[in-house]
Short mmCIF file of C-alpha atoms in Angstrom, two decimals:
data_model
loop_
_atom_site.label_atom_id
_atom_site.label_comp_id
_atom_site.label_asym_id
_atom_site.label_seq_id
_atom_site.Cartn_x
_atom_site.Cartn_y
_atom_site.Cartn_z
CA MET A 1 24.60 40.22 -41.38
CA PHE A 2 22.42 40.48 -38.28
CA ASP A 3 22.86 43.61 -36.35
CA ASN A 4 25.40 43.13 -33.41
CA LEU A 5 23.42 45.45 -31.23
CA ALA A 6 20.45 43.21 -31.82
CA VAL A 7 22.46 40.24 -30.67
CA LEU A 8 23.76 41.76 -27.59
CA LYS A 9 20.05 42.99 -26.70
CA PHE A 10 18.97 39.47 -27.28
CA LEU A 11 21.45 38.06 -24.92
CA PHE A 12 21.06 40.70 -22.32
CA ASP A 13 17.28 40.25 -22.41
CA THR A 14 17.67 36.38 -22.07
CA VAL A 15 19.74 36.99 -18.79
CA GLU A 16 17.41 39.54 -17.54
CA LEU A 17 14.30 37.27 -18.18
CA GLY A 18 15.98 34.68 -15.93
CA LYS A 19 16.21 37.09 -13.10
CA LYS A 20 12.72 38.62 -13.50
CA TRP A 21 10.55 35.35 -14.03
CA PRO A 22 11.27 32.74 -11.39
CA GLU A 23 8.66 30.41 -12.53
CA GLN A 24 9.44 28.03 -15.49
CA LYS A 25 6.07 28.55 -17.46
CA GLU A 26 6.32 32.44 -17.51
CA LEU A 27 10.15 32.33 -18.29
CA THR A 28 9.56 30.12 -21.28
CA GLU A 29 6.75 32.38 -22.65
CA LYS A 30 8.62 35.42 -22.30
CA PHE A 31 11.76 33.77 -23.93
CA LEU A 32 9.80 32.55 -26.95
CA GLU A 33 8.11 35.98 -27.34
CA ASN A 34 11.54 37.70 -27.23
CA VAL A 35 12.98 35.39 -29.87
CA LYS A 36 10.09 35.82 -32.23
CA GLN A 37 10.04 39.77 -32.06
CA ILE A 38 13.92 40.30 -32.04
CA PHE A 39 14.64 37.77 -34.89
CA GLY A 40 11.27 38.57 -36.87
CA LEU A 41 10.18 35.07 -36.97
CA ASP A 42 6.62 33.88 -37.67
CA GLU A 43 6.43 31.17 -35.15
CA VAL A 44 8.64 30.04 -32.23
CA LEU A 45 7.56 26.80 -30.38
CA MET A 46 9.03 24.71 -27.54
CA LYS A 47 8.33 21.10 -26.76
CA GLU A 48 9.40 19.34 -23.51
CA VAL A 49 11.21 16.06 -23.74
CA SER A 50 9.92 13.27 -21.29
CA PRO A 51 12.50 10.55 -20.03
CA ASN A 52 10.94 8.04 -22.46
CA ARG A 53 10.94 10.70 -25.42
CA GLU A 54 7.25 10.17 -26.21
CA SER A 55 5.55 12.05 -29.02
CA LEU A 56 8.74 13.27 -30.76
CA GLU A 57 8.59 13.78 -34.49
CA PRO A 58 11.49 12.26 -36.53
CA SER A 59 13.22 15.62 -37.05
CA GLU A 60 13.08 16.25 -33.26
CA GLU A 61 14.38 12.75 -32.54
CA TYR A 62 17.50 13.54 -34.96
CA VAL A 63 18.16 16.75 -33.03
CA ILE A 64 17.99 15.03 -29.59
CA ASN A 65 20.09 12.07 -30.69
CA THR A 66 22.70 14.03 -32.48
CA GLY A 67 22.90 17.11 -30.13
CA LYS A 68 23.13 19.31 -33.26
CA VAL A 69 20.88 22.09 -34.63
CA TYR A 70 18.89 21.05 -37.89
CA ILE A 71 18.25 23.80 -40.48
CA ASP A 72 16.20 23.71 -43.69
CA ASN A 73 16.29 27.22 -45.30
CA ARG A 74 14.40 25.89 -48.41
CA LEU A 75 11.37 23.77 -47.22
CA SER A 76 9.68 21.94 -50.04
CA SER A 77 7.74 18.93 -50.82
CA TYR A 78 11.10 16.97 -51.03
CA SER A 79 12.39 17.93 -47.41
CA ALA A 80 14.07 15.19 -45.46
CA PHE A 81 11.21 14.65 -42.89
CA PRO A 82 7.45 14.19 -43.36
CA GLU A 83 6.53 16.83 -40.74
CA LEU A 84 8.77 19.45 -42.51
CA ILE A 85 6.78 18.72 -45.67
CA ASN A 86 3.54 19.41 -43.72
CA LEU A 87 5.12 22.85 -42.64
CA TYR A 88 6.01 23.71 -46.23
CA ASN A 89 2.32 22.91 -47.31
CA SER A 90 1.12 25.25 -44.35
CA GLY A 91 3.24 28.12 -45.79
CA TYR A 92 6.56 28.12 -44.08
CA LYS A 93 9.76 28.34 -46.03
CA SER A 94 12.47 28.07 -43.37
CA VAL A 95 12.88 26.06 -40.22
CA ALA A 96 15.57 25.77 -37.42
CA ILE A 97 15.20 23.05 -34.65
CA PHE A 98 17.48 23.39 -31.58
CA PRO A 99 18.11 20.88 -28.80
CA ILE A 100 17.80 22.29 -25.43
CA THR A 101 20.40 20.45 -23.10
CA ALA A 102 22.08 21.01 -19.87
CA ASP A 103 24.80 18.62 -18.66
CA ASN A 104 24.12 16.55 -21.62
CA LYS A 105 20.70 15.96 -20.33
CA PRO A 106 17.92 16.70 -23.22
CA VAL A 107 15.26 19.04 -21.66
CA GLY A 108 13.27 20.06 -24.67
CA ILE A 109 13.17 21.19 -28.38
CA LEU A 110 12.99 24.67 -29.77
CA LYS A 111 11.41 24.94 -33.18
CA MET A 112 11.67 28.31 -35.08
CA LEU A 113 9.64 28.91 -38.36
CA SER A 114 9.61 31.56 -40.91
CA LYS A 115 7.59 32.10 -44.22
CA SER A 116 10.73 33.62 -45.80
CA GLU A 117 13.47 31.43 -47.45
CA GLU A 118 17.10 31.50 -46.21
CA ARG A 119 15.90 33.02 -42.98
CA PHE A 120 18.54 31.30 -40.65
CA SER A 121 21.95 32.58 -41.61
CA GLN A 122 25.15 31.70 -39.64
CA ASP A 123 25.20 34.81 -37.54
CA ILE A 124 21.60 34.47 -36.46
CA LEU A 125 22.39 30.73 -35.66
CA ASP A 126 25.39 31.94 -33.57
CA ALA A 127 23.28 34.35 -31.62
CA LEU A 128 20.52 31.95 -31.20
CA SER A 129 22.73 29.09 -30.01
CA LEU A 130 24.16 31.19 -27.22
CA GLY A 131 20.84 32.55 -26.15
CA VAL A 132 19.38 29.06 -26.19
CA TYR A 133 22.45 27.90 -24.14
CA ILE A 134 21.65 30.31 -21.47
CA PHE A 135 18.04 29.59 -21.37
CA SER A 136 18.46 25.88 -21.12
CA HIS A 137 20.42 26.49 -17.93
CA GLN A 138 17.73 28.69 -16.57
CA ILE A 139 14.98 26.01 -17.46
CA ILE A 140 17.10 23.20 -15.78
CA SER A 141 17.54 25.24 -12.50
CA ARG A 142 13.76 26.06 -12.31
CA SER A 143 12.96 22.44 -13.11
CA GLU A 144 15.00 21.24 -10.30
CA ARG A 145 13.58 23.77 -7.95
CA GLU A 146 10.05 22.94 -8.91
CA ARG A 147 10.75 19.24 -8.44
CA ALA A 148 12.02 19.92 -5.04
CA ARG A 149 8.90 21.91 -4.36
CA SER A 150 6.68 19.15 -5.41
CA LEU A 151 8.54 16.56 -3.43
CA ALA A 152 8.37 18.78 -0.33
CA LYS A 153 4.42 19.21 -0.91
CA TYR A 154 4.16 15.48 -1.50
CA PHE A 155 5.89 14.61 1.66
CA ASP A 156 4.01 17.34 3.70
CA ALA A 157 0.81 15.93 2.26
CA SER A 158 1.94 12.19 2.60
CA PHE A 159 3.05 12.57 6.04
CA GLU A 160 -0.30 13.62 7.26
CA ALA A 161 -1.62 10.24 6.37
CA ILE A 162 -2.34 7.63 9.21
CA VAL A 163 -0.16 5.12 7.60
CA PRO A 164 3.35 5.12 9.32
CA GLN A 165 5.97 6.55 6.99
CA ALA A 166 9.57 7.63 7.06
CA LEU A 167 12.50 9.28 5.04
CA VAL A 168 15.35 6.74 5.37
CA GLU A 169 18.85 6.88 4.01
CA THR A 170 20.21 3.93 2.27
CA SER A 171 22.47 3.36 5.19
CA GLY A 172 19.32 2.86 7.17
CA LYS A 173 19.43 6.04 9.24
CA ILE A 174 16.04 7.66 9.82
CA VAL A 175 15.96 11.29 8.43
CA LYS A 176 12.19 12.11 9.26
CA ALA A 177 9.12 10.26 10.48
CA ASN A 178 5.43 11.08 10.51
CA LYS A 179 3.15 11.32 13.51
CA SER A 180 1.85 7.72 12.93
CA MET A 181 5.20 6.25 13.00
CA LEU A 182 6.17 8.08 16.18
CA ASN A 183 3.01 7.11 17.90
CA LEU A 184 3.35 3.51 16.84
CA PHE A 185 6.49 3.24 19.03
CA SER A 186 5.43 6.02 21.50
CA LYS A 187 8.62 8.00 20.46
CA SER A 188 9.30 11.59 20.06
CA SER A 189 10.97 12.99 16.82
CA LEU A 190 14.16 13.51 18.68
CA GLU A 191 14.09 9.92 20.09
CA PHE A 192 13.41 8.54 16.57
CA VAL A 193 15.44 10.60 13.81
CA GLY A 194 18.96 9.68 13.49
CA ARG A 195 18.62 6.00 14.63
CA SER A 196 18.69 2.90 12.43
CA ILE A 197 15.38 1.60 10.88
CA SER A 198 16.68 -1.95 12.00
CA GLU A 199 15.91 -0.82 15.57
CA PHE A 200 12.27 -0.74 15.03
CA PHE A 201 11.80 -3.40 12.10
CA ASN A 202 13.60 -6.49 11.14
CA ILE A 203 14.82 -4.81 7.93
CA ASP A 204 17.95 -2.70 7.29
CA GLY A 205 18.81 0.12 4.72
CA ASN A 206 20.36 -2.23 2.29
CA MET A 207 17.41 -4.43 2.23
CA LEU A 208 14.98 -1.51 1.70
CA ALA A 209 17.05 -0.15 -0.94
CA SER A 210 17.00 -3.60 -2.83
CA LEU A 211 13.14 -3.41 -2.87
CA GLY A 212 12.08 -2.33 -6.50
CA ARG A 213 9.19 0.12 -7.06
CA GLY A 214 5.77 -1.55 -6.49
CA ILE A 215 7.38 -4.45 -4.65
CA THR A 216 6.40 -4.98 -0.95
CA ALA A 217 7.94 -7.03 1.73
CA GLU A 218 6.61 -8.40 4.99
CA VAL A 219 8.39 -7.12 8.11
CA ASN A 220 7.89 -7.58 11.98
CA ALA A 221 8.20 -4.95 14.54
CA PRO A 222 9.39 -5.76 18.09
CA ASN A 223 5.81 -4.99 19.60
CA GLY A 224 4.49 -8.08 17.60
CA ARG A 225 2.85 -6.15 14.77
CA VAL A 226 3.16 -7.21 11.09
CA PHE A 227 3.62 -4.83 8.30
CA PHE A 228 3.76 -4.66 4.42
CA VAL A 229 6.87 -2.24 3.56
CA SER A 230 7.14 -0.51 0.29
CA VAL A 231 9.91 1.99 -0.97
CA ASN A 232 10.12 4.78 -3.32
CA MET A 233 13.62 6.08 -4.11
CA VAL A 234 13.79 9.91 -3.66
CA ASN A 235 17.35 9.94 -4.89
CA ASN A 236 20.24 7.54 -4.81
CA ARG A 237 20.76 8.23 -1.12
CA LEU A 238 17.12 8.87 0.25
CA MET A 239 14.01 6.61 0.30
CA HIS A 240 10.51 7.32 1.24
CA VAL A 241 9.28 4.06 3.10
CA THR A 242 5.65 3.30 3.90
CA PHE A 243 4.54 0.66 6.46
CA LEU A 244 1.12 -0.84 6.24
CA ASP A 245 -0.15 -2.75 9.18
CA ILE A 246 -1.49 -6.09 8.14
CA THR A 247 -1.45 -7.79 11.73
CA GLU A 248 -5.32 -8.21 11.77
CA LYS A 249 -5.45 -9.35 8.18
CA LYS A 250 -2.92 -12.04 8.81
CA GLU A 251 -4.99 -13.03 11.92
CA LEU A 252 -8.19 -13.22 9.75
CA ALA A 253 -6.50 -15.25 7.11
CA GLU A 254 -5.39 -17.71 9.79
CA ARG A 255 -8.87 -17.87 11.21
CA LEU A 256 -10.36 -18.44 7.95
CA ASN A 257 -8.00 -21.14 7.24
CA VAL A 258 -9.05 -22.85 10.44
CA ILE A 259 -12.63 -22.46 9.65
CA SER A 260 -12.07 -23.98 6.19
CA ASN A 261 -10.93 -27.21 7.74
CA SER A 262 -13.40 -27.26 10.47
CA SER A 263 -16.36 -29.86 10.85
CA LEU A 264 -18.28 -27.27 13.05
CA GLU A 265 -18.87 -24.31 10.53
CA PHE A 266 -18.22 -23.52 6.73
CA ILE A 267 -17.93 -20.33 4.85
CA PHE A 268 -20.06 -19.42 1.70
CA GLU A 269 -20.49 -16.63 -0.72
CA LEU A 270 -23.67 -15.01 -2.18
CA ASP A 271 -23.91 -12.47 -5.04
CA LYS A 272 -26.06 -9.30 -4.89
CA ASP A 273 -29.27 -11.53 -5.67
CA THR A 274 -28.39 -13.79 -2.69
CA LYS A 275 -27.55 -16.62 -4.93
CA VAL A 276 -24.96 -19.13 -3.41
CA VAL A 277 -21.82 -18.87 -5.73
CA TRP A 278 -19.21 -20.44 -3.64
CA LEU A 279 -18.89 -22.97 -0.67
CA SER A 280 -15.70 -23.72 1.36
CA GLU A 281 -14.33 -27.32 0.77
CA ASN A 282 -15.55 -28.38 4.34
CA ALA A 283 -19.20 -27.40 3.73
CA GLU A 284 -20.50 -31.15 3.47
CA LYS A 285 -18.60 -32.02 6.66
CA VAL A 286 -20.87 -29.67 8.47
CA LEU A 287 -24.07 -30.35 6.39
CA PRO A 288 -23.93 -33.44 4.33
CA GLN A 289 -26.05 -32.09 1.63
CA ALA A 290 -24.53 -28.37 1.69
CA GLY A 291 -23.48 -28.90 -2.04
CA LEU A 292 -27.16 -28.52 -2.98
CA MET A 293 -27.14 -24.89 -2.09
CA LEU A 294 -24.88 -23.84 -5.00
CA GLY A 295 -26.80 -21.89 -7.66
CA GLN A 296 -29.83 -21.38 -5.49
CA LYS A 297 -31.00 -18.28 -3.78
CA LEU A 298 -30.81 -18.19 -0.04
CA ILE A 299 -34.32 -16.97 0.52
CA ASN A 300 -35.54 -20.11 -1.24
CA LEU A 301 -33.55 -22.40 1.24
CA VAL A 302 -34.86 -21.05 4.60
CA ASN A 303 -38.25 -21.51 6.23
CA GLU A 304 -38.08 -17.94 7.86
CA LYS A 305 -38.27 -15.96 4.72
CA ASP A 306 -39.54 -12.73 6.15
CA LYS A 307 -37.02 -12.85 8.97
CA LEU A 308 -34.19 -13.26 6.29
CA ASN A 309 -35.57 -10.40 4.12
CA ALA A 310 -35.65 -8.20 7.26
CA GLN A 311 -32.18 -9.14 8.17
CA LEU A 312 -30.76 -8.55 4.63
CA GLN A 313 -31.57 -4.84 5.03
CA LYS A 314 -28.55 -4.81 7.58
CA ASP A 315 -24.87 -4.58 6.67
CA SER A 316 -24.18 -7.69 8.77
CA PHE A 317 -26.27 -10.00 11.14
CA THR A 318 -26.23 -13.27 13.06
CA ASP A 319 -29.44 -15.26 13.41
CA LYS A 320 -30.97 -18.79 13.70
CA PHE A 321 -32.78 -20.33 10.60
CA THR A 322 -34.13 -23.67 9.52
CA LEU A 323 -32.32 -24.64 6.37
CA ASN A 324 -34.09 -27.01 3.82
CA LEU A 325 -31.92 -28.90 1.39
CA GLY A 326 -34.31 -31.14 -0.29
CA ASN A 327 -35.30 -34.85 0.56
CA ASN A 328 -37.42 -33.53 3.44
CA THR A 329 -34.29 -32.65 5.30
CA SER A 330 -34.17 -29.62 7.56
CA ASN A 331 -31.27 -28.36 9.53
CA GLU A 332 -31.29 -25.85 12.36
CA VAL A 333 -28.26 -23.49 11.61
CA LYS A 334 -26.75 -20.42 12.98
CA LEU A 335 -26.35 -17.93 9.93
CA SER A 336 -23.95 -15.03 9.87
CA LEU A 337 -23.76 -12.68 6.98
CA ILE A 338 -21.78 -9.43 6.08
CA ALA A 339 -22.22 -7.35 3.11
CA THR A 340 -19.29 -7.09 0.55
CA GLU A 341 -18.99 -5.31 -2.81
CA LYS A 342 -19.79 -8.36 -4.56
CA GLY A 343 -22.70 -9.55 -2.45
CA TYR A 344 -22.42 -11.20 0.91
CA LEU A 345 -19.98 -13.43 2.73
CA GLY A 346 -21.54 -15.86 5.17
CA LEU A 347 -20.77 -18.46 7.88
CA ILE A 348 -23.03 -21.39 8.79
CA SER A 349 -22.81 -23.57 11.75
CA ASP A 350 -24.98 -26.45 12.87
CA ASN A 351 -27.13 -24.91 15.61
CA LYS A 352 -27.78 -28.39 17.33
CA LEU A 353 -24.24 -29.17 17.50
CA GLU A 354 -23.45 -25.59 18.77
CA ARG A 355 -25.95 -26.12 21.57
CA TYR A 356 -24.23 -29.45 22.51
CA VAL A 357 -20.82 -27.84 22.43
CA GLN A 358 -22.14 -24.97 24.72
CA GLY A 359 -23.44 -27.52 27.13
CA LEU A 360 -20.05 -29.17 27.27
CA SER A 361 -18.41 -25.70 27.68
CA SER A 362 -20.76 -24.82 30.45
CA ASN A 363 -19.81 -27.97 32.43
CA PHE A 364 -16.09 -27.39 31.75
CA ASN A 365 -16.42 -23.87 32.95
CA GLU A 366 -18.00 -24.86 36.30
CA LEU A 367 -14.93 -27.30 36.77
CA LEU A 368 -12.46 -24.57 35.99
CA GLN A 369 -13.88 -21.99 38.45
CA ASN A 370 -13.73 -24.57 41.44
CA THR A 371 -9.97 -25.32 41.17
CA SER A 372 -7.29 -23.22 43.05
CA ASP A 373 -5.03 -23.46 40.07
CA MET A 374 -4.80 -20.63 37.56
CA ILE A 375 -6.37 -21.81 34.36
CA ILE A 376 -6.43 -19.86 31.28
CA VAL A 377 -8.58 -21.05 28.14
CA THR A 378 -7.57 -19.85 24.58
CA ASN A 379 -8.76 -20.59 21.12
CA GLU A 380 -6.53 -22.58 18.79
CA LEU A 381 -4.63 -19.46 17.99
CA GLY A 382 -3.67 -18.48 21.50
CA TYR A 383 -6.31 -15.65 22.05
CA ILE A 384 -7.78 -15.85 25.40
CA LYS A 385 -11.48 -17.04 25.89
CA GLU A 386 -11.78 -17.85 29.69
CA VAL A 387 -9.98 -17.40 32.87
CA ASN A 388 -10.97 -18.68 36.24
CA LYS A 389 -11.13 -16.96 39.53
CA SER A 390 -7.67 -17.98 40.51
CA VAL A 391 -6.37 -15.88 37.68
CA GLU A 392 -8.18 -12.75 39.07
CA GLN A 393 -6.87 -13.60 42.64
CA LEU A 394 -3.17 -14.07 41.85
CA LEU A 395 -2.69 -11.88 38.57
CA GLY A 396 -5.22 -9.23 39.26
CA TYR A 397 -6.96 -9.55 35.88
CA LYS A 398 -10.66 -9.86 35.11
CA LEU A 399 -11.87 -11.79 31.95
CA ASP A 400 -12.99 -8.43 30.64
CA ASP A 401 -9.31 -7.26 30.77
CA LEU A 402 -7.91 -10.28 28.83
CA ALA A 403 -10.74 -11.70 26.54
CA GLY A 404 -9.75 -11.63 22.95
CA LYS A 405 -6.04 -10.91 23.67
CA ASP A 406 -2.91 -12.78 22.90
CA ILE A 407 -1.96 -15.02 25.82
CA SER A 408 1.65 -13.87 25.38
CA LEU A 409 0.52 -10.64 26.89
CA LEU A 410 0.87 -12.33 30.42
CA TYR A 411 4.59 -13.33 29.96
CA GLY A 412 7.82 -11.25 29.98
CA ASN A 413 10.02 -11.16 26.92
CA GLU A 414 11.62 -14.46 27.92
CA GLY A 415 8.51 -16.19 28.44
CA LYS A 416 6.68 -15.24 25.10
CA ASP A 417 8.59 -17.76 22.99
CA SER A 418 8.20 -20.63 25.54
CA ILE A 419 4.43 -20.26 25.84
CA ARG A 420 4.13 -20.02 21.94
CA LYS A 421 6.28 -23.15 21.44
CA ALA A 422 4.30 -24.90 24.13
CA ILE A 423 0.87 -24.09 22.39
CA GLU A 424 2.30 -25.34 18.96
CA ILE A 425 3.35 -28.61 20.51
CA ALA A 426 -0.14 -28.96 22.36
CA ARG A 427 -1.93 -28.31 19.03
CA GLY A 428 -0.07 -30.87 17.36
CA GLU A 429 0.58 -33.53 20.18
CA GLY A 430 -2.06 -33.09 22.72
CA VAL A 431 -0.14 -32.17 25.67
CA ALA A 432 3.09 -30.08 25.94
CA ARG A 433 5.67 -30.87 28.60
CA SER A 434 5.38 -28.61 31.52
CA ILE A 435 7.25 -25.26 31.35
CA PHE A 436 8.44 -22.96 34.01
CA ALA A 437 7.91 -19.25 33.10
CA ASN A 438 7.12 -15.91 34.84
CA LEU A 439 3.69 -14.41 34.49
CA ILE A 440 3.29 -10.80 34.73
CA SER A 441 0.51 -9.52 37.02
CA ARG A 442 -1.71 -6.35 36.31
CA THR A 443 0.69 -4.37 38.65
CA GLY A 444 3.82 -5.47 36.53
CA GLU A 445 4.99 -8.06 39.38
CA GLU A 446 6.52 -11.31 38.10
CA VAL A 447 4.67 -14.41 39.26
CA PRO A 448 6.87 -17.62 38.88
CA ALA A 449 4.61 -20.70 37.82
CA TYR A 450 4.90 -24.24 36.52
CA GLN A 451 2.44 -24.57 33.55
CA THR A 452 1.06 -27.35 31.37
CA ILE A 453 -0.68 -26.67 28.21
CA SER A 454 -3.25 -29.11 26.73
CA ARG A 455 -5.48 -28.99 23.94
CA ILE A 456 -9.38 -29.26 23.90
CA ILE A 457 -10.98 -31.54 21.34
CA ASP A 458 -14.74 -31.46 20.76
CA GLU A 459 -16.68 -34.58 20.13
CA ARG A 460 -16.05 -34.38 16.44
CA GLY A 461 -12.33 -34.34 16.77
CA ASN A 462 -11.76 -30.78 16.02
CA ILE A 463 -9.48 -28.49 18.19
CA SER A 464 -11.68 -25.96 20.02
CA GLY A 465 -8.85 -24.54 22.21
#
């Protein structure tokens, strides 16, 4: 019979270890060492159990699935599990395998080995079972504490990132937001925390909670920006939400879509050896023999080879070249290239046509500047290209203030939808009916105005603004 004093010492030491060693690693090492010394065992091992129970041996699976201790006091070549036969072949005669659980949750496996037969008597098992029970709860408490620490470190590091992020309850209430999120809406933490996420994006707590791990959704903010949102559940009530601004990417996609249907310019791709590997579908609308470029090196297609070689040393460039596509056909083109991971992405436009369009534009601009009406010229997406002198006189803006900005900037909240709808109608039908809307001057004053929106068509029938 095992000495009762030894049992009491073992249990007392187990409790004291929990007080003395706050970290899980040190606590585990000391507990295993204590078990080995007090019970005179040859080896004591512990294995953590992952949620998917990877790398468990059959005997360990049995212990986890049944929740019972497995004992074999006479290891032999006939033992029930293959790994126990391996232990016998390594010189061990007795084994006890304990499940470590807390709140019915498997945490690990404790395996005790002896080179003596009949080493694990009932009184030893009783003492060990009670000690393992105490130890398992100590492990669980430290595991939860270290998980909380890891989460805190993760959020502290993550919240330093430039991407807007927030901790949001499943109810939609904002618990915490990083500086990027606060700066996005020009809010202080006090103004932001405690409010509903739906006040800032067109999504609520239930919709966020429904997003699975790795799934993103597209959401809009009242300031007109567009975001991809992704969610990681911290627990069943709290979510870590990340917002990635994709506004410029969407605008670029729209512009590329416009270009790919244009008869003025086309997109192409080169590999790192400057061989043409792809052309947009509209390439032969711009240059009738553009298809002959495929598979050829760009350097072999231009007359100005030295100039192209010099330009290719840059990350990006725009320059004029003479492009030869065979049959004694040459084309004056404007070539733009930008370096990518795979090679280059390029844009080619017919330079003769561009000069013609520029001439038309010059005459058009001269006409615009001599009228007393305010005239604003945008591209086909509604981004401002030109304004006349009347805009400067009546609204206080110069072209430098507005160039490249969305025309809706000049309208109040009620007018933004009206101008957007009018541009869509003009793009499709030519002329939109006149609308009445207040323009916003540089000083913030409202300027009432009747407006007519018309599209501009170039000589090839493409919308240029």
